[in-house]
Amino acid sequence: MPDPFRHYEGVPVLDLPADPPSPETPALDVLQGFSGTTSVKDGPTFLSQLLFYSASISASKLVPSTGDRYALRVNPSSGNLHPTEFHFFTRGLKEWPDGLYHYRPSSHMAEQRASGDIEMNLAGSSAPITFVLTSIAWREAWKYRIRAYRYCLHDIGHAWQALALAARSIGCDAFAVGQFPDDGVAQLCRLHEDEWPMLIIELRGGSIPLSEREPNHREIVWYGGDPNQLSKEEIVYKQIDEIHEATKFRGDNLASHSPAFESTPKLPPSSTRPFGEVVRMRRSALDFLGGSQSMSLTQFWALLGAANRPLTADFATARFIQLYLYVHRVSGLQPGVYRLSRAGAGLEHLKSGDQRVAAAGLSLGQDLAGNACVAFSMIGNLDGATRAHGDRGYRYVHFEAGAIGHRLYLAAEALGLGATGIGAFYDEEVHRYLNLAPEQGRVVYQFAVGYPVPDYRVNA
Ligand SMILES: Cc1cc2nc3c(=O)[nH]c(=O)nc-3n(C[C@H](O)[C@H](O)[C@H](O)COP(=O)(O)O)c2cc1C
């Protein structure tokens, strides 16, 4: 197993203050698009708060056979392998030097890879904080082989929403940019060759503490740092390299766009659990209690409402995922297979009858998909995405699936339920079971929500 933590050695490491304040806005409000606030007035604490509630370590798990403990993070990851790295540019933050940083989750610190006024100009004006999320495919590939590329993309979708929602909870907006020249951004960030830039996320908003001084356009000083070696040896998976190459954007310039942020009416909350508490407590359920306890219709619609909100990204004006549901135990709904309308307001009943064995079977025989109250197949319109974005559209469909999954995780936690992303499933069997013709889309991700069995190995 490769080292789960990347460090850029030999660079200044800046402290992110411990125990930043917990965002108090209800998580379901944040998921509905409502903006929270923060009392934080300086750059270091602001960054600490943002990262503590989006990317940090939040628990540990015991391996009973060896007595070892391993870290779990705020953002989930297939196999807990965490291929995603968080890099960020800052500009004009109060009491925090401008520069390029890499987040070090193992100690909640920032590795300063460069200081000064590095240009990361995406929309004609630089955002004060811009993240570059990268994937290290080898971290997944040693275990999942060529399927790893899809998991890397899902994980980016989760990390995107983890950041965007944390930003929202403390009063700023996040805009994701998928169309950027891959090689240019990799060079700009001087990334090690095993790290691939996947998504850029700009943060803006009045809550970001900015210095009152004029930007002094300080000269750029590079520290770079030596990336740690993750494994002694690596196996090359040619198909992963090929699909990554095929989905690269080769234009010269970063696409110009005007970030448009949606504002939403506040719906009556069905849970008031604060955002900070929900993200720190979120865990993947190992399995669900299969008994007779149902999810209420209110919980069910709150869940779907959170999953189906607009996403703010240059590739998200059209949506490419449609949700198919295997309803096992939802009060007032007959067990069966349903399809959520694209507008998210209506359900089409496709099959009747108990779906528990089918849902588990399609998910590689994982009981949790049958013991949940509801399981999902996310059906991606890959043809539509490639028509709109060329081969790069393949990435966007998976980012969207991961983003929906992340929203389901947080909504489930807020509603007193649990959730688990399911990347292991039989693709063709899902298509056959749902009678999906190729033009109706392909399954890209599955999900399950229900009442979790307690996991005594977790220490929060
Ligand atoms: C893209 C993705 C795919 C996953 N696939 C599975 C799966 O097939 N089966 C499963 O039990 N858990 C699956 N998980 C859950 C991870 O194992 C879990 O996120 C990880 O162990 C970290 O635990 P945490 O979510 O509690 O932080 C998946 C998670 C993600 C993000």
Short mmCIF file of C-alpha atoms and ligand atoms in Angstrom, two decimals:
data_model
loop_
_atom_site.label_atom_id
_atom_site.label_comp_id
_atom_site.label_asym_id
_atom_site.label_seq_id
_atom_site.Cartn_x
_atom_site.Cartn_y
_atom_site.Cartn_z
CA MET A 1 0.00 0.00 0.00
CA PRO A 2 1.46 3.39 -0.97
CA ASP A 3 1.92 6.02 1.73
CA PRO A 4 -1.53 7.60 2.21
CA PHE A 5 0.07 10.99 2.89
CA ARG A 6 1.99 13.14 0.43
CA HIS A 7 4.49 15.58 1.88
CA TYR A 8 6.57 18.12 0.03
CA GLU A 9 9.71 17.90 2.17
CA GLY A 10 12.11 20.75 2.87
CA VAL A 11 9.65 23.64 2.62
CA PRO A 12 8.42 26.04 5.31
CA VAL A 13 5.46 24.48 7.10
CA LEU A 14 2.88 26.94 8.41
CA ASP A 15 0.67 26.21 11.35
CA LEU A 16 -3.09 26.23 10.94
CA PRO A 17 -4.46 27.18 14.38
CA ALA A 18 -5.95 24.26 16.30
CA ASP A 19 -9.66 24.08 17.17
CA PRO A 20 -11.10 26.60 14.71
CA PRO A 21 -14.72 27.51 15.50
CA SER A 22 -17.31 25.01 14.37
CA PRO A 23 -19.76 26.26 11.68
CA GLU A 24 -23.13 26.45 13.40
CA THR A 25 -25.51 26.84 10.44
CA PRO A 26 -27.71 23.72 10.09
CA ALA A 27 -26.15 21.31 7.60
CA LEU A 28 -29.43 20.87 5.73
CA ASP A 29 -29.66 24.64 5.24
CA VAL A 30 -26.13 24.69 3.82
CA LEU A 31 -27.07 21.80 1.51
CA GLN A 32 -30.09 23.81 0.36
CA GLY A 33 -27.78 26.66 -0.65
CA PHE A 34 -28.20 28.84 2.41
CA SER A 35 -25.02 30.66 3.41
CA GLY A 36 -23.59 30.61 6.95
CA THR A 37 -21.22 33.05 8.65
CA THR A 38 -17.97 32.99 10.53
CA SER A 39 -16.59 34.96 13.45
CA VAL A 40 -13.04 34.40 12.18
CA LYS A 41 -11.12 37.58 11.34
CA ASP A 42 -7.65 36.40 10.27
CA GLY A 43 -6.31 34.38 7.35
CA PRO A 44 -4.67 31.48 9.24
CA THR A 45 -7.79 30.71 11.31
CA PHE A 46 -10.02 31.07 8.26
CA LEU A 47 -7.93 28.55 6.30
CA SER A 48 -7.81 26.30 9.34
CA GLN A 49 -11.59 26.40 9.67
CA LEU A 50 -12.13 25.75 5.97
CA LEU A 51 -9.76 22.77 5.85
CA PHE A 52 -10.73 21.34 9.24
CA TYR A 53 -14.32 21.05 7.98
CA SER A 54 -13.50 19.79 4.48
CA ALA A 55 -10.30 17.75 4.32
CA SER A 56 -8.82 16.99 7.73
CA ILE A 57 -8.57 13.82 9.77
CA SER A 58 -11.74 13.38 11.80
CA ALA A 59 -11.50 9.91 13.34
CA SER A 60 -9.41 6.79 13.51
CA LYS A 61 -10.24 3.13 13.09
CA LEU A 62 -8.77 0.14 14.86
CA VAL A 63 -7.71 -2.99 13.00
CA PRO A 64 -8.64 -5.60 15.63
CA SER A 65 -6.30 -8.29 14.26
CA THR A 66 -3.17 -6.11 14.54
CA GLY A 67 -4.15 -3.42 17.03
CA ASP A 68 -3.10 -0.75 14.47
CA ARG A 69 -5.07 2.42 13.96
CA TYR A 70 -5.55 4.28 10.72
CA ALA A 71 -6.90 7.73 9.99
CA LEU A 72 -10.32 8.60 8.58
CA ARG A 73 -11.02 11.99 7.09
CA VAL A 74 -13.86 14.45 6.69
CA ASN A 75 -14.01 13.60 2.97
CA PRO A 76 -14.70 9.95 2.17
CA SER A 77 -12.62 7.93 -0.26
CA SER A 78 -12.92 4.60 -2.00
CA GLY A 79 -11.14 2.05 0.18
CA ASN A 80 -10.01 4.97 2.41
CA LEU A 81 -7.06 5.29 0.03
CA HIS A 82 -7.37 9.07 -0.52
CA PRO A 83 -5.91 9.75 -3.95
CA THR A 84 -6.91 13.44 -3.69
CA GLU A 85 -4.44 16.14 -2.63
CA PHE A 86 -5.43 19.71 -1.81
CA HIS A 87 -3.19 22.51 -3.10
CA PHE A 88 -4.20 26.16 -2.78
CA PHE A 89 -3.14 29.65 -3.83
CA THR A 90 -3.83 32.56 -1.53
CA ARG A 91 -3.80 36.26 -2.30
CA GLY A 92 -4.21 39.17 0.07
CA LEU A 93 -5.30 37.21 3.13
CA LYS A 94 -4.88 38.94 6.47
CA GLU A 95 -1.79 37.79 8.41
CA TRP A 96 -1.06 35.03 5.92
CA PRO A 97 1.64 35.26 3.22
CA ASP A 98 0.54 35.07 -0.42
CA GLY A 99 1.70 31.93 -2.12
CA LEU A 100 1.06 28.37 -3.11
CA TYR A 101 0.44 25.76 -0.42
CA HIS A 102 -0.13 22.05 -0.09
CA TYR A 103 -2.39 20.89 2.72
CA ARG A 104 -0.83 18.36 5.08
CA PRO A 105 -3.77 16.54 6.69
CA SER A 106 -1.55 14.35 8.88
CA SER A 107 -0.73 17.37 11.05
CA HIS A 108 -3.30 19.96 9.84
CA MET A 109 -0.61 22.27 8.50
CA ALA A 110 0.18 24.02 5.23
CA GLU A 111 3.37 23.33 3.31
CA GLN A 112 4.45 26.55 1.65
CA ARG A 113 5.63 25.59 -1.82
CA ALA A 114 6.06 29.18 -3.02
CA SER A 115 5.57 32.64 -1.61
CA GLY A 116 4.60 35.79 -3.49
CA ASP A 117 2.05 36.80 -6.00
CA ILE A 118 1.53 33.74 -8.18
CA GLU A 119 -0.97 34.29 -10.92
CA MET A 120 -3.86 31.85 -10.93
CA ASN A 121 -6.19 33.93 -12.93
CA LEU A 122 -9.30 32.15 -14.07
CA ALA A 123 -12.04 34.67 -14.45
CA GLY A 124 -10.30 37.91 -15.28
CA SER A 125 -9.85 38.62 -11.60
CA SER A 126 -8.03 36.34 -9.21
CA ALA A 127 -9.95 34.87 -6.33
CA PRO A 128 -8.36 35.33 -2.89
CA ILE A 129 -8.28 31.54 -2.42
CA THR A 130 -8.03 29.07 -5.29
CA PHE A 131 -7.73 25.33 -4.77
CA VAL A 132 -6.23 22.87 -7.20
CA LEU A 133 -7.39 19.33 -6.41
CA THR A 134 -5.07 16.64 -7.75
CA SER A 135 -5.27 12.85 -7.96
CA ILE A 136 -2.52 10.34 -7.37
CA ALA A 137 -3.96 7.42 -9.34
CA TRP A 138 -1.39 4.91 -8.04
CA ARG A 139 -2.87 5.25 -4.55
CA GLU A 140 -6.03 3.60 -5.89
CA ALA A 141 -4.56 1.52 -8.71
CA TRP A 142 -2.40 -0.76 -6.54
CA LYS A 143 -5.67 -2.11 -5.16
CA TYR A 144 -8.38 -1.48 -7.74
CA ARG A 145 -6.30 -1.67 -10.93
CA ILE A 146 -7.89 0.03 -13.95
CA ARG A 147 -11.16 0.74 -12.17
CA ALA A 148 -9.10 3.09 -10.00
CA TYR A 149 -9.42 5.95 -12.47
CA ARG A 150 -13.16 6.11 -11.92
CA TYR A 151 -12.70 6.08 -8.15
CA CYS A 152 -10.22 8.94 -8.39
CA LEU A 153 -12.85 10.96 -10.27
CA HIS A 154 -15.58 10.11 -7.75
CA ASP A 155 -13.28 11.11 -4.92
CA ILE A 156 -12.65 14.46 -6.59
CA GLY A 157 -16.44 14.97 -6.74
CA HIS A 158 -16.65 14.27 -3.01
CA ALA A 159 -13.71 16.55 -2.20
CA TRP A 160 -15.22 19.32 -4.36
CA GLN A 161 -18.47 19.29 -2.39
CA ALA A 162 -16.63 18.90 0.92
CA LEU A 163 -14.83 22.17 0.12
CA ALA A 164 -17.74 23.97 -1.50
CA LEU A 165 -20.12 23.21 1.37
CA ALA A 166 -17.56 24.08 4.06
CA ALA A 167 -17.01 27.37 2.22
CA ARG A 168 -20.76 27.96 2.08
CA SER A 169 -21.11 27.23 5.79
CA ILE A 170 -18.68 30.07 6.57
CA GLY A 171 -20.10 32.60 4.16
CA CYS A 172 -18.26 32.21 0.88
CA ASP A 173 -19.01 30.78 -2.54
CA ALA A 174 -17.10 28.16 -4.44
CA PHE A 175 -16.96 27.89 -8.22
CA ALA A 176 -15.42 24.78 -9.78
CA VAL A 177 -13.55 24.91 -13.06
CA GLY A 178 -13.08 21.66 -14.94
CA GLN A 179 -11.84 23.07 -18.21
CA PHE A 180 -8.22 24.08 -17.79
CA PRO A 181 -5.04 23.04 -19.58
CA ASP A 182 -3.86 20.06 -17.55
CA ASP A 183 -0.19 20.30 -18.40
CA GLY A 184 -0.10 24.08 -17.88
CA VAL A 185 -1.63 23.83 -14.40
CA ALA A 186 0.66 20.92 -13.47
CA GLN A 187 3.64 23.07 -14.46
CA LEU A 188 2.33 26.15 -12.69
CA CYS A 189 2.01 24.15 -9.46
CA ARG A 190 5.25 22.23 -10.12
CA LEU A 191 3.45 19.01 -9.30
CA HIS A 192 5.27 15.73 -9.03
CA GLU A 193 4.54 13.67 -12.13
CA ASP A 194 2.43 11.18 -10.17
CA GLU A 195 -0.05 13.98 -9.27
CA TRP A 196 -2.59 15.07 -11.85
CA PRO A 197 -4.60 18.29 -11.55
CA MET A 198 -8.29 17.42 -11.80
CA LEU A 199 -10.37 20.33 -10.57
CA ILE A 200 -9.84 24.00 -9.75
CA ILE A 201 -12.08 25.62 -7.16
CA GLU A 202 -12.19 29.37 -6.63
CA LEU A 203 -13.46 30.79 -3.36
CA ARG A 204 -14.84 34.28 -3.06
CA GLY A 205 -16.97 36.13 -0.56
CA GLY A 206 -17.15 38.83 2.04
CA SER A 207 -16.30 36.52 4.92
CA ILE A 208 -12.72 35.90 3.70
CA PRO A 209 -10.49 38.06 5.93
CA LEU A 210 -8.47 40.25 3.58
CA SER A 211 -5.55 42.44 4.44
CA GLU A 212 -6.26 46.17 4.28
CA ARG A 213 -2.90 46.83 2.67
CA GLU A 214 -2.66 47.10 -1.11
CA PRO A 215 -1.28 43.89 -2.59
CA ASN A 216 2.46 44.44 -2.73
CA HIS A 217 3.11 42.12 -5.67
CA ARG A 218 5.95 40.43 -3.88
CA GLU A 219 8.47 38.62 -5.92
CA ILE A 220 7.82 34.90 -6.20
CA VAL A 221 10.15 32.69 -4.22
CA TRP A 222 9.95 28.97 -4.94
CA TYR A 223 10.62 26.42 -2.23
CA GLY A 224 9.05 23.61 -4.27
CA GLY A 225 9.88 20.78 -1.91
CA ASP A 226 10.76 17.17 -2.53
CA PRO A 227 7.68 15.00 -2.82
CA ASN A 228 7.94 11.88 -0.69
CA GLN A 229 8.10 8.58 -2.50
CA LEU A 230 4.81 6.76 -1.98
CA SER A 231 5.95 3.24 -2.88
CA LYS A 232 9.26 1.59 -3.66
CA GLU A 233 7.79 0.26 -6.89
CA GLU A 234 4.85 1.16 -9.04
CA ILE A 235 2.91 -0.89 -11.53
CA VAL A 236 1.99 1.05 -14.66
CA TYR A 237 -1.63 0.66 -15.74
CA LYS A 238 -1.52 1.70 -19.36
CA GLN A 239 -5.28 2.14 -19.67
CA ILE A 240 -5.29 4.62 -16.79
CA ASP A 241 -2.60 6.71 -18.47
CA GLU A 242 -4.47 6.46 -21.75
CA ILE A 243 -7.85 7.56 -20.46
CA HIS A 244 -6.22 10.38 -18.54
CA GLU A 245 -4.45 11.56 -21.70
CA ALA A 246 -7.63 11.20 -23.76
CA THR A 247 -9.56 13.42 -21.34
CA LYS A 248 -6.97 16.19 -21.13
CA PHE A 249 -7.84 19.70 -22.22
CA ARG A 250 -5.23 21.00 -24.59
CA GLY A 251 -6.26 24.63 -25.05
CA ASP A 252 -3.68 27.27 -24.19
CA ASN A 253 -5.70 29.37 -21.88
CA LEU A 254 -7.81 28.83 -18.89
CA ALA A 255 -11.41 29.14 -20.00
CA SER A 256 -12.89 32.48 -19.08
CA HIS A 257 -16.20 32.33 -17.32
CA SER A 258 -18.30 34.43 -15.05
CA PRO A 259 -19.04 32.65 -11.83
CA ALA A 260 -22.78 32.72 -11.19
CA PHE A 261 -23.87 31.70 -7.75
CA GLU A 262 -27.37 30.53 -7.08
CA SER A 263 -29.28 31.87 -4.16
CA THR A 264 -32.08 29.80 -2.82
CA PRO A 265 -35.18 30.23 -0.75
CA LYS A 266 -34.85 28.63 2.64
CA LEU A 267 -37.03 25.54 3.05
CA PRO A 268 -38.40 24.51 6.43
CA PRO A 269 -35.57 22.49 8.00
CA SER A 270 -36.18 18.85 8.86
CA SER A 271 -33.04 18.79 10.99
CA THR A 272 -31.15 21.58 12.70
CA ARG A 273 -27.90 19.69 13.34
CA PRO A 274 -25.07 22.18 12.78
CA PHE A 275 -22.85 21.80 9.75
CA GLY A 276 -19.62 21.52 11.77
CA GLU A 277 -20.94 18.64 13.85
CA VAL A 278 -22.39 16.81 10.84
CA VAL A 279 -19.21 16.88 8.75
CA ARG A 280 -17.00 15.76 11.64
CA MET A 281 -19.38 12.90 12.52
CA ARG A 282 -20.01 11.69 8.93
CA ARG A 283 -18.83 8.12 8.42
CA SER A 284 -19.47 5.41 5.86
CA ALA A 285 -21.74 2.77 7.28
CA LEU A 286 -20.16 -0.65 7.34
CA ASP A 287 -23.63 -2.12 6.96
CA PHE A 288 -27.20 -1.10 7.76
CA LEU A 289 -29.73 -2.48 10.23
CA GLY A 290 -31.92 -4.56 8.02
CA GLY A 291 -34.92 -4.85 10.40
CA SER A 292 -38.27 -3.19 9.94
CA GLN A 293 -37.48 0.44 10.75
CA SER A 294 -38.36 2.63 7.77
CA MET A 295 -37.13 6.00 6.70
CA SER A 296 -39.92 8.60 6.83
CA LEU A 297 -41.14 10.29 3.68
CA THR A 298 -39.90 13.63 5.07
CA GLN A 299 -36.39 12.20 5.52
CA PHE A 300 -36.59 10.69 2.05
CA TRP A 301 -37.50 13.95 0.31
CA ALA A 302 -35.01 15.96 2.37
CA LEU A 303 -32.34 13.55 1.18
CA LEU A 304 -33.35 13.82 -2.45
CA GLY A 305 -33.71 17.60 -2.15
CA ALA A 306 -30.13 17.88 -0.88
CA ALA A 307 -28.80 15.58 -3.61
CA ASN A 308 -30.51 17.37 -6.41
CA ARG A 309 -29.46 20.98 -5.79
CA PRO A 310 -27.70 22.91 -8.56
CA LEU A 311 -23.92 22.60 -8.63
CA THR A 312 -21.73 25.61 -9.36
CA ALA A 313 -19.15 24.65 -11.96
CA ASP A 314 -18.27 25.52 -15.53
CA PHE A 315 -19.43 22.03 -16.55
CA ALA A 316 -22.61 21.91 -14.47
CA THR A 317 -25.03 24.04 -16.48
CA ALA A 318 -26.46 20.78 -17.84
CA ARG A 319 -26.69 17.79 -15.50
CA PHE A 320 -25.62 14.33 -16.58
CA ILE A 321 -26.69 12.06 -13.72
CA GLN A 322 -30.13 10.60 -13.21
CA LEU A 323 -30.96 8.77 -9.99
CA TYR A 324 -32.58 5.33 -10.02
CA LEU A 325 -33.74 4.15 -6.60
CA TYR A 326 -34.20 0.72 -5.07
CA VAL A 327 -36.72 1.54 -2.36
CA HIS A 328 -36.68 -1.04 0.42
CA ARG A 329 -38.15 0.68 3.50
CA VAL A 330 -39.56 4.18 3.05
CA SER A 331 -42.87 4.91 4.82
CA GLY A 332 -45.65 5.44 2.33
CA LEU A 333 -43.73 4.12 -0.69
CA GLN A 334 -44.17 0.65 -2.13
CA PRO A 335 -40.89 -1.29 -2.34
CA GLY A 336 -39.66 -1.21 -5.92
CA VAL A 337 -37.44 0.51 -8.42
CA TYR A 338 -38.09 4.18 -9.12
CA ARG A 339 -36.53 6.86 -11.29
CA LEU A 340 -36.26 10.43 -10.02
CA SER A 341 -37.43 12.96 -12.59
CA ARG A 342 -34.70 15.25 -13.90
CA ALA A 343 -36.28 18.19 -12.09
CA GLY A 344 -36.03 16.15 -8.91
CA ALA A 345 -39.67 16.59 -7.96
CA GLY A 346 -41.31 13.34 -9.07
CA LEU A 347 -40.75 9.61 -8.98
CA GLU A 348 -41.55 7.23 -11.78
CA HIS A 349 -42.38 3.71 -10.59
CA LEU A 350 -40.47 1.24 -12.80
CA LYS A 351 -40.68 -2.11 -10.97
CA SER A 352 -42.64 -3.39 -7.99
CA GLY A 353 -41.59 -5.80 -5.33
CA ASP A 354 -38.80 -6.48 -2.87
CA GLN A 355 -35.48 -5.23 -4.31
CA ARG A 356 -33.18 -6.17 -1.43
CA VAL A 357 -31.55 -9.22 -2.96
CA ALA A 358 -31.23 -7.53 -6.35
CA ALA A 359 -29.68 -4.35 -4.93
CA ALA A 360 -27.12 -6.31 -2.90
CA GLY A 361 -26.37 -8.63 -5.81
CA LEU A 362 -25.79 -5.76 -8.23
CA SER A 363 -23.39 -4.18 -5.71
CA LEU A 364 -21.01 -7.13 -5.90
CA GLY A 365 -23.00 -8.98 -3.26
CA GLN A 366 -22.52 -6.26 -0.63
CA ASP A 367 -25.29 -6.75 1.96
CA LEU A 368 -25.37 -3.07 2.79
CA ALA A 369 -27.21 -2.24 -0.46
CA GLY A 370 -30.01 -4.63 0.59
CA ASN A 371 -30.09 -3.70 4.28
CA ALA A 372 -30.32 0.03 3.55
CA CYS A 373 -33.70 1.79 3.45
CA VAL A 374 -32.94 2.98 -0.07
CA ALA A 375 -30.13 2.26 -2.54
CA PHE A 376 -29.28 4.23 -5.65
CA SER A 377 -27.81 3.68 -9.08
CA MET A 378 -26.42 6.90 -10.56
CA ILE A 379 -26.92 6.67 -14.30
CA GLY A 380 -24.59 8.92 -16.27
CA ASN A 381 -25.39 10.37 -19.65
CA LEU A 382 -21.87 9.85 -21.00
CA ASP A 383 -22.95 10.51 -24.60
CA GLY A 384 -24.49 13.85 -23.66
CA ALA A 385 -21.40 14.82 -21.66
CA THR A 386 -18.99 14.01 -24.49
CA ARG A 387 -21.20 15.82 -26.99
CA ALA A 388 -21.02 18.91 -24.76
CA HIS A 389 -17.41 18.69 -23.57
CA GLY A 390 -15.56 16.20 -25.75
CA ASP A 391 -13.82 13.30 -24.03
CA ARG A 392 -13.28 15.46 -20.97
CA GLY A 393 -17.00 15.03 -20.33
CA TYR A 394 -16.18 11.55 -18.99
CA ARG A 395 -14.51 13.19 -16.00
CA TYR A 396 -17.40 15.58 -15.41
CA VAL A 397 -20.01 12.80 -15.22
CA HIS A 398 -18.00 11.13 -12.46
CA PHE A 399 -17.35 14.43 -10.64
CA GLU A 400 -21.10 15.03 -10.63
CA ALA A 401 -21.75 11.52 -9.28
CA GLY A 402 -19.22 12.04 -6.48
CA ALA A 403 -20.73 15.44 -5.71
CA ILE A 404 -24.24 13.96 -5.41
CA GLY A 405 -22.81 11.18 -3.25
CA HIS A 406 -21.20 13.69 -0.93
CA ARG A 407 -24.44 15.60 -0.54
CA LEU A 408 -26.24 12.32 0.24
CA TYR A 409 -23.63 11.51 2.92
CA LEU A 410 -24.10 14.83 4.70
CA ALA A 411 -27.89 14.90 4.36
CA ALA A 412 -28.10 11.34 5.72
CA GLU A 413 -25.92 12.23 8.72
CA ALA A 414 -27.96 15.38 9.39
CA LEU A 415 -31.18 13.34 9.29
CA GLY A 416 -29.98 10.72 11.78
CA LEU A 417 -29.24 8.15 9.08
CA GLY A 418 -26.03 6.77 7.60
CA ALA A 419 -24.75 6.35 4.07
CA THR A 420 -22.12 4.53 2.04
CA GLY A 421 -20.78 5.19 -1.44
CA ILE A 422 -20.56 2.01 -3.52
CA GLY A 423 -17.97 1.92 -6.27
CA ALA A 424 -17.95 -1.87 -6.52
CA PHE A 425 -20.84 -3.04 -8.70
CA TYR A 426 -21.51 -5.14 -11.77
CA ASP A 427 -21.94 -2.57 -14.52
CA GLU A 428 -23.61 -4.71 -17.17
CA GLU A 429 -25.94 -6.43 -14.71
CA VAL A 430 -27.15 -3.03 -13.51
CA HIS A 431 -27.91 -2.03 -17.11
CA ARG A 432 -29.78 -5.26 -17.71
CA TYR A 433 -31.72 -5.06 -14.45
CA LEU A 434 -32.81 -1.49 -15.14
CA ASN A 435 -33.49 -2.24 -18.84
CA LEU A 436 -31.16 0.57 -19.85
CA ALA A 437 -30.41 0.96 -23.53
CA PRO A 438 -26.92 2.45 -24.08
CA GLU A 439 -28.41 5.82 -25.08
CA GLN A 440 -30.21 5.99 -21.71
CA GLY A 441 -26.88 6.12 -19.92
CA ARG A 442 -24.46 3.90 -18.04
CA VAL A 443 -24.12 3.28 -14.32
CA VAL A 444 -21.23 5.27 -12.84
CA TYR A 445 -21.76 5.07 -9.07
CA GLN A 446 -24.07 3.43 -6.53
CA PHE A 447 -25.08 4.50 -3.07
CA ALA A 448 -26.98 3.29 -0.02
CA VAL A 449 -28.70 5.13 2.83
CA GLY A 450 -30.28 3.65 5.94
CA TYR A 451 -29.83 3.06 9.67
CA PRO A 452 -26.15 2.19 10.20
CA VAL A 453 -24.93 -0.67 12.35
CA PRO A 454 -22.65 0.73 15.07
CA ASP A 455 -18.96 0.43 14.21
CA TYR A 456 -17.07 -0.02 17.48
CA ARG A 457 -13.71 0.22 15.72
CA VAL A 458 -14.19 3.95 15.06
CA ASN A 459 -12.84 6.56 17.46
CA ALA A 460 -14.06 10.06 16.71
C1 LIG B 1 -16.09 6.50 -4.61
C2 LIG B 1 -16.30 5.65 -3.39
C3 LIG B 1 -16.57 4.29 -3.54
C4 LIG B 1 -16.78 3.49 -2.41
N1 LIG B 1 -17.13 2.16 -2.58
C5 LIG B 1 -17.42 1.40 -1.49
C6 LIG B 1 -17.92 0.07 -1.65
O1 LIG B 1 -18.07 -0.43 -2.77
N2 LIG B 1 -18.21 -0.63 -0.51
C7 LIG B 1 -18.06 -0.09 0.75
O2 LIG B 1 -18.34 -0.77 1.75
N3 LIG B 1 -17.61 1.18 0.93
C8 LIG B 1 -17.31 1.94 -0.17
N4 LIG B 1 -16.91 3.25 -0.01
C9 LIG B 1 -16.74 3.81 1.34
C10 LIG B 1 -15.27 3.90 1.71
O3 LIG B 1 -14.76 2.62 2.00
C11 LIG B 1 -15.08 4.87 2.88
O4 LIG B 1 -15.35 6.17 2.42
C12 LIG B 1 -13.69 4.83 3.46
O5 LIG B 1 -13.43 3.59 4.07
C13 LIG B 1 -13.45 5.93 4.46
O6 LIG B 1 -14.39 5.86 5.50
P1 LIG B 1 -15.28 7.11 5.86
O7 LIG B 1 -16.19 7.35 4.67
O8 LIG B 1 -16.02 6.71 7.09
O9 LIG B 1 -14.38 8.29 6.04
C14 LIG B 1 -16.70 4.05 -1.12
C15 LIG B 1 -16.43 5.41 -0.98
C16 LIG B 1 -16.24 6.21 -2.10
C17 LIG B 1 -15.97 7.67 -1.91
#
